[in-house]
PDB file of C-alpha atoms in Angstrom:
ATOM      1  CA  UNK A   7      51.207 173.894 -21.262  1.00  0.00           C
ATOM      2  CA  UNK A   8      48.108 172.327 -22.651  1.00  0.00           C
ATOM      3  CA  UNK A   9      48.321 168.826 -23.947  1.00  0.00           C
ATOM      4  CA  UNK A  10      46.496 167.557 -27.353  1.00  0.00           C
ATOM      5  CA  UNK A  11      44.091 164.737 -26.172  1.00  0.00           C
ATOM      6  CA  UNK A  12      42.391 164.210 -29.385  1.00  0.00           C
ATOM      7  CA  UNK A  13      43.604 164.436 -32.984  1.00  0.00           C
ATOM      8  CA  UNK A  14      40.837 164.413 -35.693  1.00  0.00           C
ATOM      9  CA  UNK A  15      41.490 164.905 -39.235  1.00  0.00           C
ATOM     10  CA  UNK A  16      38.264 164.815 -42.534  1.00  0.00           C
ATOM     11  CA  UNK A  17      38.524 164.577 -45.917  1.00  0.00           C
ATOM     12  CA  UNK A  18      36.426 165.024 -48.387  1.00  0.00           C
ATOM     13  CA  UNK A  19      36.623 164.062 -52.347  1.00  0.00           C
ATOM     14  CA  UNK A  20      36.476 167.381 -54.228  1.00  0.00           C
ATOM     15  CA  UNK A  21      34.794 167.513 -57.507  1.00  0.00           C
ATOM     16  CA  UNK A  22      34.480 164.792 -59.727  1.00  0.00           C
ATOM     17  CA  UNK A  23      31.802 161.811 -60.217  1.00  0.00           C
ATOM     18  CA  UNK A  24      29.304 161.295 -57.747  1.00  0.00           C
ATOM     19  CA  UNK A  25      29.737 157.575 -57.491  1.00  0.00           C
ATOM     20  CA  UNK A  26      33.459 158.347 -56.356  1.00  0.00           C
ATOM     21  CA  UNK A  27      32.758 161.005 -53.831  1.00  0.00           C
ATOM     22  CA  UNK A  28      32.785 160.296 -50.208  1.00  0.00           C
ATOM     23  CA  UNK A  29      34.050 161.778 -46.915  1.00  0.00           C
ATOM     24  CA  UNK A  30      36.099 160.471 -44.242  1.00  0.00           C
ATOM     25  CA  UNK A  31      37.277 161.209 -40.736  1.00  0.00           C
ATOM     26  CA  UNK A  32      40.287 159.689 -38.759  1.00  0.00           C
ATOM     27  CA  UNK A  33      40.170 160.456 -35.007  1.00  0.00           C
ATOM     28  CA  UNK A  34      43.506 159.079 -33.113  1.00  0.00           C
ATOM     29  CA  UNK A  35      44.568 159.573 -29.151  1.00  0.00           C
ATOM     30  CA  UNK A  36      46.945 158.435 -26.668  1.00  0.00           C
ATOM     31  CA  UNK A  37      45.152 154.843 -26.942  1.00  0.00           C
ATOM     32  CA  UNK A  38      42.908 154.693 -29.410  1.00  0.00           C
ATOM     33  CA  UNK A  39      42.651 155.223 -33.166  1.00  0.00           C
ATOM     34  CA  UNK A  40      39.422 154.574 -35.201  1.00  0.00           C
ATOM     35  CA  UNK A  41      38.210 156.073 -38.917  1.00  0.00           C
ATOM     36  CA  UNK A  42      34.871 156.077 -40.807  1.00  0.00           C
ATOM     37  CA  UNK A  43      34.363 156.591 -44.107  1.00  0.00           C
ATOM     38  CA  UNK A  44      31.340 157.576 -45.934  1.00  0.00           C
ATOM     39  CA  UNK A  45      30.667 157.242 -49.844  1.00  0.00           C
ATOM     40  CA  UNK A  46      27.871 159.709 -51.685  1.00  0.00           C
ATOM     41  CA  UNK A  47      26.999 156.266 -53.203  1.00  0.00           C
ATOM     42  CA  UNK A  48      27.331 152.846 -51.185  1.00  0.00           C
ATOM     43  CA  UNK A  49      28.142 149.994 -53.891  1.00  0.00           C
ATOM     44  CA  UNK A  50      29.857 146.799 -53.230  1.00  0.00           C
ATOM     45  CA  UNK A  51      33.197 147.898 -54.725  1.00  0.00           C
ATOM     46  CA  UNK A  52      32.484 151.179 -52.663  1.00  0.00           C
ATOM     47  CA  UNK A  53      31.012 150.421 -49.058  1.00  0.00           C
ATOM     48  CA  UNK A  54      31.153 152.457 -45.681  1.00  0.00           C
ATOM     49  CA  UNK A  55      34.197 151.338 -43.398  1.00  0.00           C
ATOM     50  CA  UNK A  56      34.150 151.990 -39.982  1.00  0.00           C
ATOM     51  CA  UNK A  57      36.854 150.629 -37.692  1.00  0.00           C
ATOM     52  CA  UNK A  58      38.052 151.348 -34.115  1.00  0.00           C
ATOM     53  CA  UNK A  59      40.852 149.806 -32.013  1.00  0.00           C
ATOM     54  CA  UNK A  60      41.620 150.346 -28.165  1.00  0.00           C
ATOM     55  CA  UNK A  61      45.825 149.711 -27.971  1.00  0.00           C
ATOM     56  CA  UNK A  62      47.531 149.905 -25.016  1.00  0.00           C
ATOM     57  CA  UNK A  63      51.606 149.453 -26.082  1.00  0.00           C
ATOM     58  CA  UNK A  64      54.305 151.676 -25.204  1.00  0.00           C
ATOM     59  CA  UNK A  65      54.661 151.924 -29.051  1.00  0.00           C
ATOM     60  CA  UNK A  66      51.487 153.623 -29.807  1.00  0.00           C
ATOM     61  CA  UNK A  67      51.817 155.761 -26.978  1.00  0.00           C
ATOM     62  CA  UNK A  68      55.255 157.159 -28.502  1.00  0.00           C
ATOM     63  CA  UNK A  69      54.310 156.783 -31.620  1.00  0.00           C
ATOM     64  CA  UNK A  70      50.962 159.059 -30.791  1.00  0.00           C
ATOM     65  CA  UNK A  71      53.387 161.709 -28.679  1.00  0.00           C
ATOM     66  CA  UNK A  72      55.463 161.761 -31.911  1.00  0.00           C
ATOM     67  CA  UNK A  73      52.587 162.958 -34.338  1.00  0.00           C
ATOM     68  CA  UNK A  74      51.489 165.419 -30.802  1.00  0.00           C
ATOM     69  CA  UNK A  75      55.065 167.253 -31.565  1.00  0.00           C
ATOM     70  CA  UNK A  76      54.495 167.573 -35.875  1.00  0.00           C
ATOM     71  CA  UNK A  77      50.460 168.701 -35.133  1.00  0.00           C
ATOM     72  CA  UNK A  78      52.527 172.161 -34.287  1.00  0.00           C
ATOM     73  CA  UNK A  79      53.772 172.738 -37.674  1.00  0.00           C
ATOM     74  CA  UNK A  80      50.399 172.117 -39.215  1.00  0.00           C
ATOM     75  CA  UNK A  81      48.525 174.727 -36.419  1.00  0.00           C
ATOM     76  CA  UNK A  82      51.425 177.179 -37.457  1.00  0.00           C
ATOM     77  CA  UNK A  83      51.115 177.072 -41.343  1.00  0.00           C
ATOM     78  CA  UNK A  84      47.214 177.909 -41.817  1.00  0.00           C
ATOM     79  CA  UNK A  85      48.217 178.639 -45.692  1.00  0.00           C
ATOM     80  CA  UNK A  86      46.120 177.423 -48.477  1.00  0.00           C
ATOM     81  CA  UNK A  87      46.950 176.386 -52.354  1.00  0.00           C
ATOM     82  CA  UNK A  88      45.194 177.571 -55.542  1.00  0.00           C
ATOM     83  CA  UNK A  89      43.233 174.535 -55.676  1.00  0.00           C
ATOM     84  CA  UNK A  90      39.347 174.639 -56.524  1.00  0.00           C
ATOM     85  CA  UNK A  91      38.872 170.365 -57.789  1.00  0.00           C
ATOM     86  CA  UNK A  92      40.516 168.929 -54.024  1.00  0.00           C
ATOM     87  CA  UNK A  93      38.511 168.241 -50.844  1.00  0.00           C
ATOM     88  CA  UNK A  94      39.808 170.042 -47.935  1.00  0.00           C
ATOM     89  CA  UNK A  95      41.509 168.261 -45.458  1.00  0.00           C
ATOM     90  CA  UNK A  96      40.287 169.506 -41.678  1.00  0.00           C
ATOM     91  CA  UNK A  97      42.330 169.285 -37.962  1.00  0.00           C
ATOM     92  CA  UNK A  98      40.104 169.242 -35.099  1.00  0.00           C
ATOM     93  CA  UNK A  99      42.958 169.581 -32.688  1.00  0.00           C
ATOM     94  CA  UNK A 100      41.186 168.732 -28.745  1.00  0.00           C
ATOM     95  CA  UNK A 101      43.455 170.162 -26.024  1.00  0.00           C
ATOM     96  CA  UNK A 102      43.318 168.852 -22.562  1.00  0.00           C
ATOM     97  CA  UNK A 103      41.249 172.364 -20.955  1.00  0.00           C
ATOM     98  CA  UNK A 104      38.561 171.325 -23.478  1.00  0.00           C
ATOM     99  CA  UNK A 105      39.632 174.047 -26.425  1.00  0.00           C
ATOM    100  CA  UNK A 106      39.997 173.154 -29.443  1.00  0.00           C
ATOM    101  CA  UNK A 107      41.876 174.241 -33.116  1.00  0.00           C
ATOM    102  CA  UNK A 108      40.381 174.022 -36.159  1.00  0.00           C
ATOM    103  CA  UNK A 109      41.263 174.588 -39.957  1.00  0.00           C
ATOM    104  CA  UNK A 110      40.230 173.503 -43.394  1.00  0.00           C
ATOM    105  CA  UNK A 111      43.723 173.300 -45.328  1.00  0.00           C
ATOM    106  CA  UNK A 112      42.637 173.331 -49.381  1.00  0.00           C
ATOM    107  CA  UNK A 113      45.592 171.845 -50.434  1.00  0.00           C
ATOM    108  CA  UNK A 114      46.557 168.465 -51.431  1.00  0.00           C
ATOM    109  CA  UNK A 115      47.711 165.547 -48.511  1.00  0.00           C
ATOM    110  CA  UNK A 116      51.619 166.035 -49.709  1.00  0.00           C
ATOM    111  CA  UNK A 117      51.754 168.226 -47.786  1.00  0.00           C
ATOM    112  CA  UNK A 118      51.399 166.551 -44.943  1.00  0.00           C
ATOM    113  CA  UNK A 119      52.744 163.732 -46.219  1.00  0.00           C
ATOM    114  CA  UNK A 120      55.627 163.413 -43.300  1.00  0.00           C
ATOM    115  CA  UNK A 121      52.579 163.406 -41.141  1.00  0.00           C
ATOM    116  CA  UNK A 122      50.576 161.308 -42.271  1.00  0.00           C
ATOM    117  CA  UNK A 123      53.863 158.522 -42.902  1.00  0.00           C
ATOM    118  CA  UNK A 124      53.770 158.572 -39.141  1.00  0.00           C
ATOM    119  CA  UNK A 125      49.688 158.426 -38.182  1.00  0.00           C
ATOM    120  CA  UNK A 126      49.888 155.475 -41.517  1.00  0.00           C
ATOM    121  CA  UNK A 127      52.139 153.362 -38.849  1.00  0.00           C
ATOM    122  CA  UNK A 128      49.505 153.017 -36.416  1.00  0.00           C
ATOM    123  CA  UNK A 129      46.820 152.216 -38.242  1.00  0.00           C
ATOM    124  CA  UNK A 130      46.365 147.726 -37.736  1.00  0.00           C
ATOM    125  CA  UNK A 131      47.769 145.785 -40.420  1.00  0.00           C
ATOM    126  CA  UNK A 132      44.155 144.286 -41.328  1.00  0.00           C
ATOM    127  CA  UNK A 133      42.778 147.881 -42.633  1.00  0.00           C
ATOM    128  CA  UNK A 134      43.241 149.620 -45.546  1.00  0.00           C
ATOM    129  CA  UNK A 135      45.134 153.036 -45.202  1.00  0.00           C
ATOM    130  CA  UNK A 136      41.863 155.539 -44.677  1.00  0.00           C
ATOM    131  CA  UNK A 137      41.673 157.805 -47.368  1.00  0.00           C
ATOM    132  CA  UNK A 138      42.419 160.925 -45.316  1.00  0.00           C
ATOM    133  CA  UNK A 139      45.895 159.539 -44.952  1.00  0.00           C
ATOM    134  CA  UNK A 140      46.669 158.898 -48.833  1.00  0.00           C
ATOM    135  CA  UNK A 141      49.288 160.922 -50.705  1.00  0.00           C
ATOM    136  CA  UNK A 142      50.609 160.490 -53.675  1.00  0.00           C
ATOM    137  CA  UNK A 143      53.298 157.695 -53.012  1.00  0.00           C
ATOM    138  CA  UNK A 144      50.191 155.181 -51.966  1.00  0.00           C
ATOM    139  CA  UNK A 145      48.792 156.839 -55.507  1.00  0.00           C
ATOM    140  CA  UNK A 146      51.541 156.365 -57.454  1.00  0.00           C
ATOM    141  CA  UNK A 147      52.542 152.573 -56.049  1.00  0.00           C
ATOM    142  CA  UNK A 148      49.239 151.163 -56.645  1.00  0.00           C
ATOM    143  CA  UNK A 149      49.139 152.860 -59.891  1.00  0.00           C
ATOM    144  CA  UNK A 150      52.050 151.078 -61.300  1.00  0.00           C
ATOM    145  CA  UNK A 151      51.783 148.068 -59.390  1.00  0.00           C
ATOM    146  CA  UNK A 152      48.193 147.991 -61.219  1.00  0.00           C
ATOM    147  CA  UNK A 153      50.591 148.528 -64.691  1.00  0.00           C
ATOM    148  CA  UNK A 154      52.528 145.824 -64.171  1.00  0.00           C
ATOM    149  CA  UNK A 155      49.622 143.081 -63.390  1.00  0.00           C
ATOM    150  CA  UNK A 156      47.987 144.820 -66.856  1.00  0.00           C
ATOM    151  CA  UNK A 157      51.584 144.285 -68.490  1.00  0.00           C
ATOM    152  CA  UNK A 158      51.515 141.184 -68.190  1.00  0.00           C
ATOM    153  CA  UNK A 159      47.716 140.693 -68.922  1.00  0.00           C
ATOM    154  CA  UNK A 160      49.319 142.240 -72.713  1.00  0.00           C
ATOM    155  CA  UNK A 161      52.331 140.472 -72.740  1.00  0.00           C
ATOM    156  CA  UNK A 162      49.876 137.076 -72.683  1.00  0.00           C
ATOM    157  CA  UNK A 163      47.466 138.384 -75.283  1.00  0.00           C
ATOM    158  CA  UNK A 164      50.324 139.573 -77.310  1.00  0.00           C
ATOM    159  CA  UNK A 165      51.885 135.773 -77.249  1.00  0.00           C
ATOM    160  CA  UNK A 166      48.248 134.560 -77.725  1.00  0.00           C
ATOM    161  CA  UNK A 167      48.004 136.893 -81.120  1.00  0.00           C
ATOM    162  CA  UNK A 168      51.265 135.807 -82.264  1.00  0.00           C
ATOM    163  CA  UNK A 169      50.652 131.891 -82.139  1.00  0.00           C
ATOM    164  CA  UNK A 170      47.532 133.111 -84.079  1.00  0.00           C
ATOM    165  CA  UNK A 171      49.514 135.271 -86.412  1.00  0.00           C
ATOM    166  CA  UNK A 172      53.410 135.717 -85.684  1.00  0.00           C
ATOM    167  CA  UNK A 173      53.905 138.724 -88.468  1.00  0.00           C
ATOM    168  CA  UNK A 174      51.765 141.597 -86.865  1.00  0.00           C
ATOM    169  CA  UNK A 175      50.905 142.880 -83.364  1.00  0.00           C
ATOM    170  CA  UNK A 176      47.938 144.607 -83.228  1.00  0.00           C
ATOM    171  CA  UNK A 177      47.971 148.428 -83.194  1.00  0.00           C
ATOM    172  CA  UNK A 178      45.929 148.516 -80.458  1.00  0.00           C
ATOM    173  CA  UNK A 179      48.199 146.483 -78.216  1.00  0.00           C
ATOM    174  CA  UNK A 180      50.931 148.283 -79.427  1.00  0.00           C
ATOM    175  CA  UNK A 181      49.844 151.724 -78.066  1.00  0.00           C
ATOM    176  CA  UNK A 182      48.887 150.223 -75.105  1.00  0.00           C
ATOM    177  CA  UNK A 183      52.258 149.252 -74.516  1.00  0.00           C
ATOM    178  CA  UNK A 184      54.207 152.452 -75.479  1.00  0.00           C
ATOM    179  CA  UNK A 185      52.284 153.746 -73.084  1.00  0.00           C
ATOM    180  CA  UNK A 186      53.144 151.472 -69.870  1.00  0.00           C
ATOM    181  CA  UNK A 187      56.629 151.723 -70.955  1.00  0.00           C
ATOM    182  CA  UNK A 188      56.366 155.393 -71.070  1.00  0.00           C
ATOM    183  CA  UNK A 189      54.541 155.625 -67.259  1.00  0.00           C
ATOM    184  CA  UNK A 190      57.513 153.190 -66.254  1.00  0.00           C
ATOM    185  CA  UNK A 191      60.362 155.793 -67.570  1.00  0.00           C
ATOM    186  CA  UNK A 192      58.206 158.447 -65.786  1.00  0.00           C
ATOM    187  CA  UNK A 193      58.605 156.512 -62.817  1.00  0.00           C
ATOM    188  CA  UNK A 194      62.451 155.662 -62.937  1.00  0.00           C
ATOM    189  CA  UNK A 195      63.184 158.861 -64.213  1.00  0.00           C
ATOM    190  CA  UNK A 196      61.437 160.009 -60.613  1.00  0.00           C
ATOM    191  CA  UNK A 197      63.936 157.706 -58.585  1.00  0.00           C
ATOM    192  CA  UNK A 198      66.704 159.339 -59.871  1.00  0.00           C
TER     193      UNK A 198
END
């Protein structure tokens, strides 16, 4: 039986604004793990990352054989989604005789989000999780975990407006809060 020696998996952006596009590429094997990622547009709030670590522990090494026995269930579903505004997300599987498997899934990266829970776990607690990787729990937690700081931010200014003028809230403010109270249902809603 051949073995996988090298997992590589790209991303791309889709469609949308230019200054957000980018593509990335995660390669991982039996040692090593290392990702690069490439915006249309390098600004300071979006520059190229490029990382690579050589880790020799037992736990990457099972860890890696782990993700080896799931890359089977993504060769064996080569099924794409109605989905014309995502990037594709590409396996460049590298067997051990030198032959190699690849496919362009169009769909989002839920659904290979078991996958991509384990390959997360080996990627060094000083870098970000590469984009390739994100699905939409790493979405979804920084989106409400960015709600909460901006609560707060309107819970001050709301205090502030009161000293100023303790009968009214402003409309404005008000909205603004229906609406993080509604994404905050949404969200507990979800848990149950």
């Amino acid at each position: 039986m051949k073995d996988i020696i090298q997992i590589i998996i790209e991303s791309s952006s889709g469609f949308g604004p230019v200054q957000d596009a980018f593509t990335d590429k995660l390669i991982l094997t039996e040692d090593s793990i290392s990702y690069e990622y490439n915006p249309e547009i390098e600004t300071r709030f979006n520059p190229k990352i490029k990382w690579s670590y050589k880790i020799d522990k037992p736990f990457f090494k099972a860890q890696y054989e782990r993700i080896v026995g799931m890359i089977s269930a993504v060769i064996e579903k080569q099924e794409n989604e109605f989905c014309t505004d995502i990037g594709g997300i590409e396996f460049d599987i590298v067997y051990s005789d030198q032959t190699k498997f690849n496919y362009i899934y169009m769909v989002p990266g839920d659904r290979f989000k078991e996958l991509f829970d384990e390959i997360e776990q080996l990627v060094p607690g000083t870098e970000c999780t590469p984009a390739v990787l994100l699905t939409s729990r790493n979405h979804n937690g920084r989106y409400v975990n960015d709600l909460e700081a901006f609560m707060e931010y309107i819970h001050k200014e709301e205090m502030n407006n009161r000293s100023k003028n303790p009968e009214r809230t402003p409309g404005w403010l008000r909205k603004i809060k229906e609406f993080v109270r509604s994404i905050h249902k949404e969200k507990d809603d979800r848990k149950l």
